[in-house]
Amino acid sequence: SIWFLAFSLATRVIPFLLIPLYTSYLSPSDYGIVAICLTMVGIISVFNTLGAVEFGSRILIRFHDKKRILSLLLGNIYAVSNVIALAISVILSLFSGQLKTAFFGKEQLPSQLIVYIPIWISFCMCVSGFLQAYQTIYHQGRGFFMVNAGRVFMVHSLKVVALAFLKLGLVAFLAVELITEALIMLVSAWMLVKMLKPKFNFKKMRVVKMAFLYGIPFIPASMGGWIQQYIDRIMVLRFIGMWDVGLYAFAFTFAGIFGAFWYPFRTGVTPAFVKRLDKQKKTPSAAHEYSEYAASFVFLACFV
């Protein structure tokens, strides 16, 4: 969990420290556009694998000690989910005009590229998401930190160069996010293939059907999470304006720092409890222990 804490602090503290620099080059309206783009990433990510990633994570937990079975099952799930995500990304790109209207309304954007960037960020995150699940479930905190902290350092270094030295503005600020996610996607795919050696087998395609049956019901739950987390930005844009969206999102940068304290406990410990819950005959006290842990976690979060 210490590694997850280090990552969580890096994710929140570095952007916080760079706020004075970013606000020297970006207006509140620019921040508002960035916030709406993050909203787009959130909603697209809900649909781009049709729940297959959730099933992949469940398979990782269920068969964490059986690498041969995992390589076969996840090989099919990984391949099909990436193809689905690619197809959805292409379709959304073809309908970018309608997507702009849905999220930005009549707001004038500096470039149409701003609509495309969140679509392909979501695709990259889908491909790299399997590695994050693998590292979390196998308690590879150090590897998780190296990959994701590398993403944070890379993206903010490039943003500083793009804004402060090259004076490229908002479009470059967002493009840097896409470039970084694309590089992390390639590294993640390489690492996952190296560690897991996934195999694709047409005879085992039944597992893909199982993945959809398991994963699709997660979509309404994910939608609920998206509504809770992001819909306020859309409402502020519709009723007030982009300037206020930027100020609203800016305030959330401060609030987000507190999340750094409880993220590592949830991410680092929960997979271990789920493994024990899967084998309750051997660990009959698992449910009670998890209940105690969850209660302690809530008290800690309230104290923080």
XYZ file of C-alpha atoms in Angstrom:
304
model
C 0.000 0.000 0.000
C 2.985 2.332 0.494
C 3.645 2.171 -3.257
C 0.015 3.046 -3.995
C 0.251 5.920 -1.520
C 3.361 7.229 -3.288
C 1.559 7.052 -6.632
C -1.561 8.695 -5.223
C 0.446 11.586 -3.788
C 2.367 12.044 -7.046
C -0.896 12.097 -9.013
C -2.401 14.833 -6.871
C 0.498 16.848 -5.475
C 2.390 17.449 -8.740
C -0.628 18.985 -10.559
C -1.369 21.002 -7.409
C 2.165 22.444 -7.307
C 1.990 23.320 -10.996
C -1.285 25.259 -10.692
C 0.457 28.694 -10.581
C 2.274 27.879 -13.823
C -0.748 26.449 -15.630
C -3.008 29.337 -14.626
C -0.445 31.749 -16.084
C -1.105 30.287 -19.525
C -4.651 28.881 -19.305
C -7.787 30.894 -18.590
C -10.704 29.589 -16.498
C -12.494 28.879 -19.795
C -9.535 26.742 -20.910
C -9.729 24.863 -17.620
C -13.448 24.385 -18.286
C -12.733 22.795 -21.680
C -10.201 20.480 -20.036
C -12.827 19.517 -17.437
C -15.412 18.705 -20.115
C -12.798 16.620 -21.960
C -12.208 14.621 -18.771
C -15.966 14.179 -18.551
C -15.946 12.755 -22.082
C -13.151 10.341 -21.155
C -15.211 9.159 -18.185
C -18.404 8.442 -20.112
C -16.683 6.852 -23.120
C -14.676 4.592 -20.800
C -17.946 3.256 -19.374
C -18.927 1.802 -22.742
C -15.759 1.119 -24.697
C -15.284 -2.526 -23.644
C -18.918 -3.388 -22.759
C -17.828 -4.575 -19.315
C -15.143 -7.016 -20.495
C -12.466 -5.343 -18.358
C -14.487 -6.034 -15.183
C -14.691 -9.716 -16.109
C -10.959 -9.742 -16.815
C -10.281 -8.428 -13.329
C -12.567 -11.090 -11.850
C -10.749 -13.816 -13.787
C -7.407 -12.500 -12.515
C -8.603 -12.840 -8.919
C -10.294 -16.208 -9.390
C -7.347 -17.873 -11.149
C -4.485 -15.794 -9.762
C -2.443 -18.921 -8.993
C -3.090 -20.691 -12.338
C -1.069 -18.870 -14.988
C -1.806 -21.341 -17.799
C -5.575 -20.913 -17.470
C -5.185 -17.155 -17.111
C -3.131 -16.806 -20.286
C -5.831 -18.587 -22.285
C -8.880 -16.893 -20.774
C -7.414 -13.396 -20.670
C -5.902 -13.785 -24.128
C -9.389 -14.013 -25.611
C -10.891 -11.329 -23.365
C -7.986 -8.924 -23.913
C -8.046 -9.307 -27.693
C -11.813 -8.963 -28.105
C -12.162 -6.037 -25.672
C -9.423 -4.107 -27.478
C -11.092 -4.712 -30.844
C -14.432 -3.494 -29.425
C -12.795 -0.411 -27.918
C -11.089 0.361 -31.236
C -14.370 0.003 -33.145
C -16.243 2.252 -30.701
C -13.449 4.859 -30.899
C -13.599 4.882 -34.717
C -17.412 5.203 -34.706
C -17.322 8.072 -32.197
C -14.672 9.820 -34.288
C -16.964 9.634 -37.318
C -19.728 11.306 -35.292
C -17.504 13.900 -33.615
C -19.905 16.721 -34.533
C -22.760 15.148 -32.596
C -20.372 14.381 -29.737
C -19.306 18.020 -29.578
C -22.936 19.156 -29.393
C -23.710 16.632 -26.651
C -20.840 17.696 -24.386
C -19.931 21.254 -25.364
C -23.290 22.549 -26.612
C -22.828 25.708 -28.689
C -19.472 26.523 -27.135
C -16.810 27.609 -29.630
C -13.681 25.461 -29.417
C -10.175 26.489 -30.497
C -9.939 23.327 -32.612
C -12.053 20.309 -33.558
C -9.130 18.160 -32.375
C -10.318 18.816 -28.824
C -13.276 16.496 -29.477
C -11.112 13.688 -30.866
C -8.528 13.697 -28.083
C -10.789 12.312 -25.279
C -12.034 9.540 -27.600
C -8.557 8.182 -28.155
C -7.406 8.775 -24.588
C -10.246 6.441 -23.544
C -9.058 3.826 -26.032
C -5.470 3.981 -24.754
C -6.639 3.708 -21.157
C -8.697 0.638 -22.065
C -5.653 -1.170 -23.465
C -3.429 -0.229 -20.511
C -6.156 -0.911 -17.923
C -5.538 -4.659 -17.913
C -1.950 -4.168 -16.734
C -3.133 -1.970 -13.860
C -5.623 -4.639 -12.817
C -2.916 -7.320 -13.028
C -0.438 -5.322 -10.942
C -3.067 -4.470 -8.331
C -4.328 -8.019 -7.908
C -0.821 -9.497 -7.785
C 0.308 -6.825 -5.295
C 2.946 -5.478 -7.662
C 2.894 -2.067 -6.010
C 6.374 -1.118 -7.148
C 5.655 -1.925 -10.802
C 2.325 -0.104 -10.571
C 4.104 2.939 -9.161
C 6.823 2.908 -11.829
C 4.361 2.795 -14.735
C 1.804 5.247 -13.412
C 4.204 7.671 -11.743
C 6.105 7.641 -15.028
C 2.871 8.686 -16.722
C 2.410 11.572 -14.264
C 5.977 12.859 -14.576
C 5.946 12.538 -18.361
C 2.622 14.273 -18.945
C 3.373 17.234 -16.690
C 6.921 17.650 -18.002
C 5.573 17.802 -21.552
C 2.808 20.202 -20.500
C 5.348 22.580 -18.967
C 7.404 22.467 -22.176
C 4.314 22.963 -24.373
C 2.970 25.904 -22.361
C 5.966 27.701 -20.899
C 8.603 27.169 -23.587
C 6.769 26.515 -26.857
C 3.730 28.713 -26.052
C 1.404 26.239 -27.813
C -1.715 26.731 -25.683
C -4.747 24.602 -24.853
C -4.755 22.180 -27.808
C -1.153 21.155 -27.129
C -1.957 20.881 -23.399
C -4.597 18.259 -24.229
C -2.575 16.606 -27.009
C 0.192 15.917 -24.494
C -2.321 13.825 -22.510
C -3.035 11.710 -25.580
C 0.639 11.297 -26.494
C 1.468 10.187 -22.949
C -1.444 7.736 -22.779
C -0.433 6.275 -26.154
C 3.115 5.665 -24.922
C 1.864 4.146 -21.655
C -0.506 1.945 -23.687
C 2.392 0.521 -25.691
C 4.518 -0.053 -22.591
C 1.578 -1.645 -20.730
C 0.729 -3.995 -23.611
C 4.372 -5.071 -23.843
C 4.648 -5.669 -20.072
C 1.367 -7.595 -19.898
C 2.308 -9.858 -22.789
C 5.717 -10.464 -21.221
C 4.315 -11.305 -17.773
C 1.146 -13.188 -18.681
C 1.862 -14.485 -22.197
C -1.838 -14.285 -23.242
C -2.977 -16.749 -25.901
C -5.910 -16.349 -28.288
C -7.933 -19.451 -29.135
C -11.117 -19.421 -31.250
C -12.242 -22.653 -29.564
C -12.448 -20.783 -26.246
C -14.592 -17.894 -27.488
C -17.333 -18.968 -25.070
C -15.405 -17.091 -22.397
C -16.074 -13.853 -24.307
C -19.826 -14.472 -24.073
C -19.360 -15.062 -20.344
C -17.409 -11.810 -20.126
C -20.289 -9.827 -21.627
C -22.903 -11.549 -19.456
C -20.828 -10.700 -16.403
C -19.638 -7.249 -17.441
C -22.586 -5.557 -19.149
C -24.585 -5.266 -15.882
C -21.692 -3.160 -14.572
C -22.451 -0.474 -17.164
C -25.489 0.999 -15.307
C -23.448 1.027 -12.082
C -20.573 2.751 -13.885
C -23.043 5.201 -15.390
C -24.252 6.010 -11.891
C -20.676 6.687 -10.843
C -20.127 8.869 -13.901
C -23.309 10.872 -13.215
C -22.278 11.372 -9.607
C -18.762 12.465 -10.528
C -19.147 14.437 -13.765
C -22.696 15.532 -14.556
C -22.283 18.700 -12.478
C -19.793 20.085 -15.009
C -22.277 19.600 -17.841
C -24.974 21.325 -15.779
C -22.724 24.285 -14.963
C -21.859 24.648 -18.653
C -25.508 24.556 -19.750
C -26.843 26.970 -17.104
C -23.897 29.321 -16.500
C -20.891 29.039 -18.801
C -17.459 27.598 -19.562
C -15.664 30.167 -17.380
C -17.523 28.866 -14.313
C -16.860 25.240 -15.297
C -13.165 26.098 -15.179
C -13.398 27.670 -11.720
C -15.465 24.710 -10.487
C -12.941 22.176 -11.833
C -10.084 24.256 -10.400
C -11.619 23.987 -6.921
C -11.792 20.214 -7.298
C -8.009 20.152 -7.747
C -7.732 21.218 -4.110
C -10.362 18.759 -2.896
C -8.716 15.908 -4.803
C -5.620 16.033 -2.596
C -7.558 14.437 0.271
C -8.277 11.385 -1.907
C -4.562 10.587 -1.825
C -4.882 9.311 1.734
C -7.487 6.585 1.250
C -6.812 5.463 -2.334
C -3.804 3.251 -1.380
C -5.679 1.367 1.323
C -8.569 0.540 -0.979
C -6.352 -0.401 -3.914
C -3.645 -2.234 -2.025
C -5.730 -4.302 0.383
C -9.091 -5.042 -1.273
C -7.773 -7.643 -3.791
C -6.334 -9.673 -0.910
C -9.729 -9.761 0.812
C -11.506 -10.737 -2.411
C -9.137 -13.706 -2.818
C -9.964 -14.813 0.733
C -13.695 -14.386 0.101
C -13.345 -16.662 -2.931
C -12.090 -19.425 -0.628
C -14.278 -19.090 2.422
C -13.997 -22.794 3.249
C -10.325 -22.214 4.009
C -10.844 -18.720 5.426
C -14.323 -18.700 7.065
C -13.583 -15.443 8.896
C -12.902 -13.525 5.640
C -16.280 -11.755 5.473
C -16.052 -10.618 9.110
C -12.470 -9.407 8.625
C -13.461 -7.470 5.522
C -16.343 -5.868 7.416
C -13.983 -4.779 10.191
C -11.487 -3.438 7.673
C -14.176 -1.478 5.813
C -15.453 0.078 9.042
C -11.917 1.075 10.064
C -11.360 2.510 6.591
C -14.468 4.703 6.895
C -13.356 6.034 10.281
C -9.902 6.793 8.900
C -11.365 8.593 5.905
C -13.636 10.697 8.134
C -10.682 11.562 10.384
C -8.580 12.673 7.385
